[in-house]
């Protein structure tokens, strides 16, 4: 499968023509089917995998930019830095400082110009068998979690019930609502395992109109091989130690700016059960 081959051989020279030949398809038909499956062209998916692997290397080591560029298959440091900065919102050096928690903040949302703004709101729910989770939700121009987000929020979600979210200041238009999460291990997971990654909303389209709220429910699930990699430099997503009972969705009114540039929904009144 072409997706598996890209994920395994991202550090080697790979061409769309060679991938199409292995799939026994013409280049045009191969690219069309690939985009239908992933939301990206084969070349875009390969670049995304390379950037994602570069993020992992920068998180785990103090490797130099040139070393990382060569390890993940870029032609040189300049091409690597350009692709990395454009998709994560930070240069490789700044991303490394963020991972080491050296005072570097994640990139803030960029809704762009234009006065017409609306909101997206709804519930987010975890799959069965997972513990409490910290969930990042964002609105994007493409079906990829990449820089820039048009709006974003972080919500703590308990294992046994949905939580509400609110994304305000979203430009009017047609966008993608995407989610990334880290959940505590639950039933069916080995004991003492680390946070369990979850994804949601891949390809989910939302239409936002001015001065109105678009309703959209998000159901998280385990990641799939065809999911585009998460490229945006996110704040650390660590499962919460404790989650307060969520407020009823009808109680959510105006957004409150978060100090880090993240918008959090604020309940109008105490949480239910308090």
C-alpha positions as YAML, in Angstrom:
chain: A
units: angstrom
residues:
- id: 1
  name: UNK
  ca: [0.00, 0.00, 0.00]
- id: 2
  name: UNK
  ca: [1.35, 3.42, -0.97]
- id: 3
  name: UNK
  ca: [0.58, 5.00, 2.41]
- id: 4
  name: UNK
  ca: [2.50, 2.28, 4.24]
- id: 5
  name: UNK
  ca: [5.41, 2.64, 1.85]
- id: 6
  name: UNK
  ca: [5.58, 6.41, 2.42]
- id: 7
  name: UNK
  ca: [5.50, 5.95, 6.18]
- id: 8
  name: UNK
  ca: [8.24, 3.31, 6.07]
- id: 9
  name: UNK
  ca: [10.56, 4.83, 3.44]
- id: 10
  name: UNK
  ca: [10.05, 8.57, 3.99]
- id: 11
  name: UNK
  ca: [13.80, 9.09, 4.37]
- id: 12
  name: UNK
  ca: [14.54, 7.74, 0.89]
- id: 13
  name: UNK
  ca: [13.93, 9.34, -2.52]
- id: 14
  name: UNK
  ca: [10.32, 8.58, -3.43]
- id: 15
  name: UNK
  ca: [8.52, 9.71, -6.57]
- id: 16
  name: UNK
  ca: [4.82, 9.73, -7.36]
- id: 17
  name: UNK
  ca: [5.54, 7.87, -10.59]
- id: 18
  name: UNK
  ca: [7.31, 5.06, -8.74]
- id: 19
  name: UNK
  ca: [4.50, 4.81, -6.17]
- id: 20
  name: UNK
  ca: [1.92, 4.69, -8.98]
- id: 21
  name: UNK
  ca: [3.86, 1.93, -10.74]
- id: 22
  name: UNK
  ca: [3.92, -0.19, -7.59]
- id: 23
  name: UNK
  ca: [0.17, 0.33, -7.23]
- id: 24
  name: UNK
  ca: [-0.26, -0.69, -10.90]
- id: 25
  name: UNK
  ca: [-2.08, 2.55, -11.67]
- id: 26
  name: UNK
  ca: [-1.48, 5.49, -13.93]
- id: 27
  name: UNK
  ca: [-0.06, 8.53, -12.20]
- id: 28
  name: UNK
  ca: [-3.27, 10.55, -12.58]
- id: 29
  name: UNK
  ca: [-5.56, 7.77, -11.31]
- id: 30
  name: UNK
  ca: [-3.17, 6.97, -8.46]
- id: 31
  name: UNK
  ca: [-3.04, 10.61, -7.34]
- id: 32
  name: UNK
  ca: [-6.83, 10.92, -7.55]
- id: 33
  name: UNK
  ca: [-7.43, 7.83, -5.38]
- id: 34
  name: UNK
  ca: [-4.72, 8.87, -2.95]
- id: 35
  name: UNK
  ca: [-6.28, 12.31, -2.45]
- id: 36
  name: UNK
  ca: [-9.73, 10.77, -1.97]
- id: 37
  name: UNK
  ca: [-8.30, 8.56, 0.79]
- id: 38
  name: UNK
  ca: [-6.09, 11.04, 2.65]
- id: 39
  name: UNK
  ca: [-7.28, 14.51, 1.62]
- id: 40
  name: UNK
  ca: [-3.78, 15.26, 0.30]
- id: 41
  name: UNK
  ca: [-1.75, 14.60, -2.82]
- id: 42
  name: UNK
  ca: [0.97, 11.92, -2.56]
- id: 43
  name: UNK
  ca: [3.70, 14.60, -2.60]
- id: 44
  name: UNK
  ca: [1.95, 16.59, 0.13]
- id: 45
  name: UNK
  ca: [1.48, 13.47, 2.24]
- id: 46
  name: UNK
  ca: [5.17, 12.57, 1.89]
- id: 47
  name: UNK
  ca: [6.22, 16.05, 2.98]
- id: 48
  name: UNK
  ca: [3.80, 15.86, 5.92]
- id: 49
  name: UNK
  ca: [5.23, 12.51, 7.04]
- id: 50
  name: UNK
  ca: [8.77, 13.89, 6.80]
- id: 51
  name: UNK
  ca: [7.89, 16.97, 8.87]
- id: 52
  name: UNK
  ca: [6.11, 14.80, 11.44]
- id: 53
  name: UNK
  ca: [9.12, 12.52, 11.77]
- id: 54
  name: UNK
  ca: [11.34, 15.60, 12.10]
- id: 55
  name: UNK
  ca: [9.16, 16.77, 14.99]
- id: 56
  name: UNK
  ca: [9.70, 13.41, 16.68]
- id: 57
  name: UNK
  ca: [13.47, 13.64, 16.25]
- id: 58
  name: UNK
  ca: [13.55, 17.18, 17.60]
- id: 59
  name: UNK
  ca: [11.49, 16.09, 20.60]
- id: 60
  name: UNK
  ca: [13.75, 13.15, 21.41]
- id: 61
  name: UNK
  ca: [17.21, 14.54, 20.73]
- id: 62
  name: UNK
  ca: [19.27, 17.65, 20.32]
- id: 63
  name: UNK
  ca: [20.13, 16.81, 16.71]
- id: 64
  name: UNK
  ca: [21.26, 19.63, 14.44]
- id: 65
  name: UNK
  ca: [18.94, 20.93, 11.74]
- id: 66
  name: UNK
  ca: [21.11, 19.53, 8.95]
- id: 67
  name: UNK
  ca: [21.15, 16.10, 10.59]
- id: 68
  name: UNK
  ca: [17.37, 16.05, 10.96]
- id: 69
  name: UNK
  ca: [16.86, 17.24, 7.38]
- id: 70
  name: UNK
  ca: [19.00, 14.42, 6.03]
- id: 71
  name: UNK
  ca: [17.43, 11.80, 8.28]
- id: 72
  name: UNK
  ca: [13.88, 12.52, 7.11]
- id: 73
  name: UNK
  ca: [14.63, 12.83, 3.41]
- id: 74
  name: UNK
  ca: [14.80, 16.55, 2.63]
- id: 75
  name: UNK
  ca: [17.25, 17.71, -0.03]
- id: 76
  name: UNK
  ca: [18.91, 20.14, 2.37]
- id: 77
  name: UNK
  ca: [18.50, 22.25, 5.53]
- id: 78
  name: UNK
  ca: [16.97, 25.19, 3.66]
- id: 79
  name: UNK
  ca: [14.15, 23.17, 2.12]
- id: 80
  name: UNK
  ca: [13.60, 21.42, 5.45]
- id: 81
  name: UNK
  ca: [13.39, 24.65, 7.46]
- id: 82
  name: UNK
  ca: [10.97, 26.19, 4.96]
- id: 83
  name: UNK
  ca: [8.62, 23.19, 5.00]
- id: 84
  name: UNK
  ca: [8.86, 22.75, 8.77]
- id: 85
  name: UNK
  ca: [8.16, 26.41, 9.57]
- id: 86
  name: UNK
  ca: [5.29, 26.68, 7.08]
- id: 87
  name: UNK
  ca: [3.44, 23.66, 8.47]
- id: 88
  name: UNK
  ca: [4.21, 23.78, 12.21]
- id: 89
  name: UNK
  ca: [4.27, 27.56, 12.72]
- id: 90
  name: UNK
  ca: [7.71, 27.41, 14.37]
- id: 91
  name: UNK
  ca: [11.25, 27.01, 13.12]
- id: 92
  name: UNK
  ca: [13.01, 23.74, 14.06]
- id: 93
  name: UNK
  ca: [15.04, 25.57, 16.72]
- id: 94
  name: UNK
  ca: [11.96, 27.19, 18.26]
- id: 95
  name: UNK
  ca: [10.10, 23.88, 18.16]
- id: 96
  name: UNK
  ca: [12.95, 22.25, 20.05]
- id: 97
  name: UNK
  ca: [12.72, 24.95, 22.74]
- id: 98
  name: UNK
  ca: [8.96, 24.36, 22.97]
- id: 99
  name: UNK
  ca: [9.51, 20.62, 23.53]
- id: 100
  name: UNK
  ca: [12.08, 21.37, 26.23]
- id: 101
  name: UNK
  ca: [9.64, 23.87, 27.81]
- id: 102
  name: UNK
  ca: [12.14, 26.71, 27.56]
- id: 103
  name: UNK
  ca: [9.61, 29.51, 27.39]
- id: 104
  name: UNK
  ca: [8.63, 29.01, 23.75]
- id: 105
  name: UNK
  ca: [4.86, 29.28, 23.14]
- id: 106
  name: UNK
  ca: [2.92, 27.43, 20.44]
- id: 107
  name: UNK
  ca: [1.83, 29.57, 17.48]
- id: 108
  name: UNK
  ca: [-1.40, 31.45, 18.01]
- id: 109
  name: UNK
  ca: [-4.43, 31.03, 15.72]
- id: 110
  name: UNK
  ca: [-4.58, 33.28, 12.68]
- id: 111
  name: UNK
  ca: [-8.16, 33.83, 11.50]
- id: 112
  name: UNK
  ca: [-6.97, 36.23, 8.79]
- id: 113
  name: UNK
  ca: [-8.57, 39.50, 7.71]
- id: 114
  name: UNK
  ca: [-12.26, 40.07, 7.27]
- id: 115
  name: UNK
  ca: [-14.96, 41.34, 9.64]
- id: 116
  name: UNK
  ca: [-17.44, 38.49, 9.25]
- id: 117
  name: UNK
  ca: [-17.08, 36.01, 12.11]
- id: 118
  name: UNK
  ca: [-19.15, 33.19, 13.52]
- id: 119
  name: UNK
  ca: [-18.64, 30.29, 15.94]
- id: 120
  name: UNK
  ca: [-18.60, 26.50, 16.03]
- id: 121
  name: UNK
  ca: [-19.90, 24.69, 19.11]
- id: 122
  name: UNK
  ca: [-20.99, 21.23, 20.17]
- id: 123
  name: UNK
  ca: [-19.86, 18.19, 22.11]
- id: 124
  name: UNK
  ca: [-16.75, 16.04, 22.00]
- id: 125
  name: UNK
  ca: [-16.88, 12.40, 23.11]
- id: 126
  name: UNK
  ca: [-14.22, 9.73, 23.67]
- id: 127
  name: UNK
  ca: [-14.41, 6.17, 22.33]
- id: 128
  name: UNK
  ca: [-15.28, 3.42, 24.78]
- id: 129
  name: UNK
  ca: [-12.46, 1.91, 26.82]
- id: 130
  name: UNK
  ca: [-10.37, 5.08, 27.23]
- id: 131
  name: UNK
  ca: [-9.65, 7.17, 30.29]
- id: 132
  name: UNK
  ca: [-10.01, 10.94, 30.69]
- id: 133
  name: UNK
  ca: [-8.44, 12.95, 27.86]
- id: 134
  name: UNK
  ca: [-7.17, 16.41, 27.00]
- id: 135
  name: UNK
  ca: [-8.48, 17.33, 23.56]
- id: 136
  name: UNK
  ca: [-7.28, 19.96, 21.11]
- id: 137
  name: UNK
  ca: [-9.92, 21.13, 18.63]
- id: 138
  name: UNK
  ca: [-9.23, 23.49, 15.76]
- id: 139
  name: UNK
  ca: [-10.77, 24.90, 12.61]
- id: 140
  name: UNK
  ca: [-8.52, 24.66, 9.55]
- id: 141
  name: UNK
  ca: [-8.59, 25.55, 5.87]
- id: 142
  name: UNK
  ca: [-7.46, 22.02, 4.92]
- id: 143
  name: UNK
  ca: [-8.18, 18.54, 6.38]
- id: 144
  name: UNK
  ca: [-4.76, 18.65, 8.06]
- id: 145
  name: UNK
  ca: [-3.80, 19.87, 11.54]
- id: 146
  name: UNK
  ca: [-1.22, 22.33, 10.23]
- id: 147
  name: UNK
  ca: [-0.38, 25.99, 10.69]
- id: 148
  name: UNK
  ca: [-2.31, 28.19, 10.87]
- id: 149
  name: UNK
  ca: [-5.42, 27.27, 12.83]
- id: 150
  name: UNK
  ca: [-8.29, 29.69, 12.24]
- id: 151
  name: UNK
  ca: [-9.53, 29.09, 15.80]
- id: 152
  name: UNK
  ca: [-8.66, 26.56, 18.49]
- id: 153
  name: UNK
  ca: [-9.55, 25.39, 21.98]
- id: 154
  name: UNK
  ca: [-8.49, 22.77, 24.51]
- id: 155
  name: UNK
  ca: [-11.12, 20.78, 26.42]
- id: 156
  name: UNK
  ca: [-10.74, 18.15, 29.14]
- id: 157
  name: UNK
  ca: [-13.15, 15.30, 28.47]
- id: 158
  name: UNK
  ca: [-14.11, 12.60, 31.02]
- id: 159
  name: UNK
  ca: [-14.14, 8.98, 29.97]
- id: 160
  name: UNK
  ca: [-17.84, 8.39, 30.51]
- id: 161
  name: UNK
  ca: [-19.59, 11.45, 29.11]
- id: 162
  name: UNK
  ca: [-19.18, 14.17, 26.46]
- id: 163
  name: UNK
  ca: [-17.93, 17.68, 27.11]
- id: 164
  name: UNK
  ca: [-18.95, 20.89, 25.38]
- id: 165
  name: UNK
  ca: [-16.63, 23.08, 23.34]
- id: 166
  name: UNK
  ca: [-16.89, 26.52, 21.77]
- id: 167
  name: UNK
  ca: [-14.74, 27.97, 18.99]
- id: 168
  name: UNK
  ca: [-15.42, 31.66, 18.51]
- id: 169
  name: UNK
  ca: [-14.11, 34.24, 16.06]
- id: 170
  name: UNK
  ca: [-14.16, 31.76, 13.17]
- id: 171
  name: UNK
  ca: [-14.18, 33.46, 9.74]
- id: 172
  name: UNK
  ca: [-17.30, 32.91, 7.67]
- id: 173
  name: UNK
  ca: [-16.68, 30.17, 5.12]
- id: 174
  name: UNK
  ca: [-16.29, 26.43, 4.60]
- id: 175
  name: UNK
  ca: [-13.68, 24.85, 6.89]
- id: 176
  name: UNK
  ca: [-12.52, 21.61, 8.50]
- id: 177
  name: UNK
  ca: [-13.08, 20.83, 12.19]
- id: 178
  name: UNK
  ca: [-10.28, 18.57, 13.45]
- id: 179
  name: UNK
  ca: [-9.32, 17.16, 16.85]
- id: 180
  name: UNK
  ca: [-6.27, 15.59, 18.48]
- id: 181
  name: UNK
  ca: [-6.22, 14.09, 21.97]
- id: 182
  name: UNK
  ca: [-4.13, 12.29, 24.55]
- id: 183
  name: UNK
  ca: [-6.18, 9.94, 26.73]
- id: 184
  name: UNK
  ca: [-5.31, 8.09, 29.89]
- id: 185
  name: UNK
  ca: [-5.16, 4.30, 29.39]
- id: 186
  name: UNK
  ca: [-8.45, 2.58, 30.02]
- id: 187
  name: UNK
  ca: [-9.84, -0.90, 29.70]
- id: 188
  name: UNK
  ca: [-8.15, -2.93, 27.00]
- id: 189
  name: UNK
  ca: [-4.81, -1.15, 27.33]
- id: 190
  name: UNK
  ca: [-1.69, -2.66, 28.92]
- id: 191
  name: UNK
  ca: [-1.03, -1.50, 32.49]
- id: 192
  name: UNK
  ca: [1.42, 1.39, 32.91]
- id: 193
  name: UNK
  ca: [1.17, 2.35, 29.26]
- id: 194
  name: UNK
  ca: [1.60, 5.99, 28.33]
- id: 195
  name: UNK
  ca: [-1.01, 8.41, 26.99]
- id: 196
  name: UNK
  ca: [-3.12, 6.98, 24.18]
- id: 197
  name: UNK
  ca: [-3.38, 9.18, 21.06]
- id: 198
  name: UNK
  ca: [-6.82, 9.81, 19.56]
- id: 199
  name: UNK
  ca: [-8.03, 11.71, 16.52]
- id: 200
  name: UNK
  ca: [-11.34, 13.01, 15.31]
- id: 201
  name: UNK
  ca: [-13.11, 15.02, 12.67]
- id: 202
  name: UNK
  ca: [-10.79, 14.05, 9.80]
- id: 203
  name: UNK
  ca: [-12.34, 15.57, 6.71]
- id: 204
  name: UNK
  ca: [-15.32, 16.92, 8.68]
- id: 205
  name: UNK
  ca: [-16.54, 20.04, 6.88]
- id: 206
  name: UNK
  ca: [-18.28, 22.87, 8.71]
- id: 207
  name: UNK
  ca: [-19.92, 25.93, 7.21]
- id: 208
  name: UNK
  ca: [-19.67, 29.06, 9.34]
- id: 209
  name: UNK
  ca: [-21.86, 32.10, 8.74]
- id: 210
  name: UNK
  ca: [-21.48, 35.54, 10.25]
- id: 211
  name: UNK
  ca: [-22.99, 36.17, 13.69]
- id: 212
  name: UNK
  ca: [-24.25, 32.61, 14.09]
- id: 213
  name: UNK
  ca: [-23.17, 29.35, 15.74]
- id: 214
  name: UNK
  ca: [-22.60, 26.19, 13.71]
- id: 215
  name: UNK
  ca: [-23.34, 23.01, 15.66]
- id: 216
  name: UNK
  ca: [-20.93, 20.08, 15.21]
- id: 217
  name: UNK
  ca: [-20.41, 16.97, 17.34]
- id: 218
  name: UNK
  ca: [-16.93, 15.41, 17.46]
- id: 219
  name: UNK
  ca: [-16.41, 11.73, 18.24]
- id: 220
  name: UNK
  ca: [-12.79, 10.76, 18.78]
- id: 221
  name: UNK
  ca: [-11.27, 7.48, 17.60]
- id: 222
  name: UNK
  ca: [-7.85, 5.81, 17.35]
- id: 223
  name: UNK
  ca: [-5.66, 7.21, 14.55]
- id: 224
  name: UNK
  ca: [-5.65, 5.44, 11.19]
- id: 225
  name: UNK
  ca: [-2.72, 5.02, 8.77]
- id: 226
  name: UNK
  ca: [-4.48, 7.17, 6.16]
- id: 227
  name: UNK
  ca: [-4.89, 10.09, 8.58]
- id: 228
  name: UNK
  ca: [-2.58, 12.98, 7.65]
- id: 229
  name: UNK
  ca: [0.09, 13.54, 10.32]
- id: 230
  name: UNK
  ca: [-0.39, 16.27, 12.92]
- id: 231
  name: UNK
  ca: [1.96, 19.05, 11.82]
- id: 232
  name: UNK
  ca: [0.97, 22.10, 13.88]
- id: 233
  name: UNK
  ca: [3.15, 22.73, 16.93]
- id: 234
  name: UNK
  ca: [0.61, 22.00, 19.68]
- id: 235
  name: UNK
  ca: [0.82, 22.70, 23.39]
- id: 236
  name: UNK
  ca: [1.60, 19.57, 25.44]
- id: 237
  name: UNK
  ca: [-1.47, 17.31, 25.55]
- id: 238
  name: UNK
  ca: [-1.23, 15.35, 28.78]
- id: 239
  name: UNK
  ca: [-4.26, 13.49, 30.15]
- id: 240
  name: UNK
  ca: [-5.70, 15.47, 33.05]
- id: 241
  name: UNK
  ca: [-5.33, 14.11, 36.56]
- id: 242
  name: UNK
  ca: [-8.95, 14.93, 37.29]
- id: 243
  name: UNK
  ca: [-11.83, 16.25, 35.18]
- id: 244
  name: UNK
  ca: [-14.60, 18.34, 36.68]
- id: 245
  name: UNK
  ca: [-18.13, 17.28, 35.73]
- id: 246
  name: UNK
  ca: [-18.86, 19.06, 32.43]
- id: 247
  name: UNK
  ca: [-21.36, 21.89, 32.31]
- id: 248
  name: UNK
  ca: [-24.52, 21.48, 30.24]
- id: 249
  name: UNK
  ca: [-24.00, 22.76, 26.70]
- id: 250
  name: UNK
  ca: [-26.88, 25.19, 26.95]
- id: 251
  name: UNK
  ca: [-24.93, 27.01, 29.68]
- id: 252
  name: UNK
  ca: [-22.02, 27.91, 27.40]
- id: 253
  name: UNK
  ca: [-22.16, 31.51, 26.32]
- id: 254
  name: UNK
  ca: [-19.28, 33.87, 25.63]
- id: 255
  name: UNK
  ca: [-15.68, 32.73, 25.08]
- id: 256
  name: UNK
  ca: [-12.93, 33.82, 27.43]
- id: 257
  name: UNK
  ca: [-9.46, 34.47, 25.94]
- id: 258
  name: UNK
  ca: [-6.85, 32.08, 27.30]
- id: 259
  name: UNK
  ca: [-3.44, 33.60, 28.22]
- id: 260
  name: UNK
  ca: [-1.65, 31.37, 25.70]
- id: 261
  name: UNK
  ca: [-3.85, 32.55, 22.86]
- id: 262
  name: UNK
  ca: [-6.17, 29.56, 23.11]
- id: 263
  name: UNK
  ca: [-9.89, 30.19, 23.40]
- id: 264
  name: UNK
  ca: [-11.66, 28.26, 26.12]
- id: 265
  name: UNK
  ca: [-15.40, 27.94, 26.49]
- id: 266
  name: UNK
  ca: [-16.76, 29.35, 29.73]
- id: 267
  name: UNK
  ca: [-19.84, 28.03, 31.50]
- id: 268
  name: UNK
  ca: [-22.51, 30.50, 32.56]
- id: 269
  name: UNK
  ca: [-23.06, 29.07, 36.03]
- id: 270
  name: UNK
  ca: [-21.72, 26.13, 38.05]
- id: 271
  name: UNK
  ca: [-21.16, 22.74, 36.41]
- id: 272
  name: UNK
  ca: [-23.99, 20.30, 36.64]
- id: 273
  name: UNK
  ca: [-23.80, 18.20, 39.76]
- id: 274
  name: UNK
  ca: [-21.81, 20.88, 41.63]
...
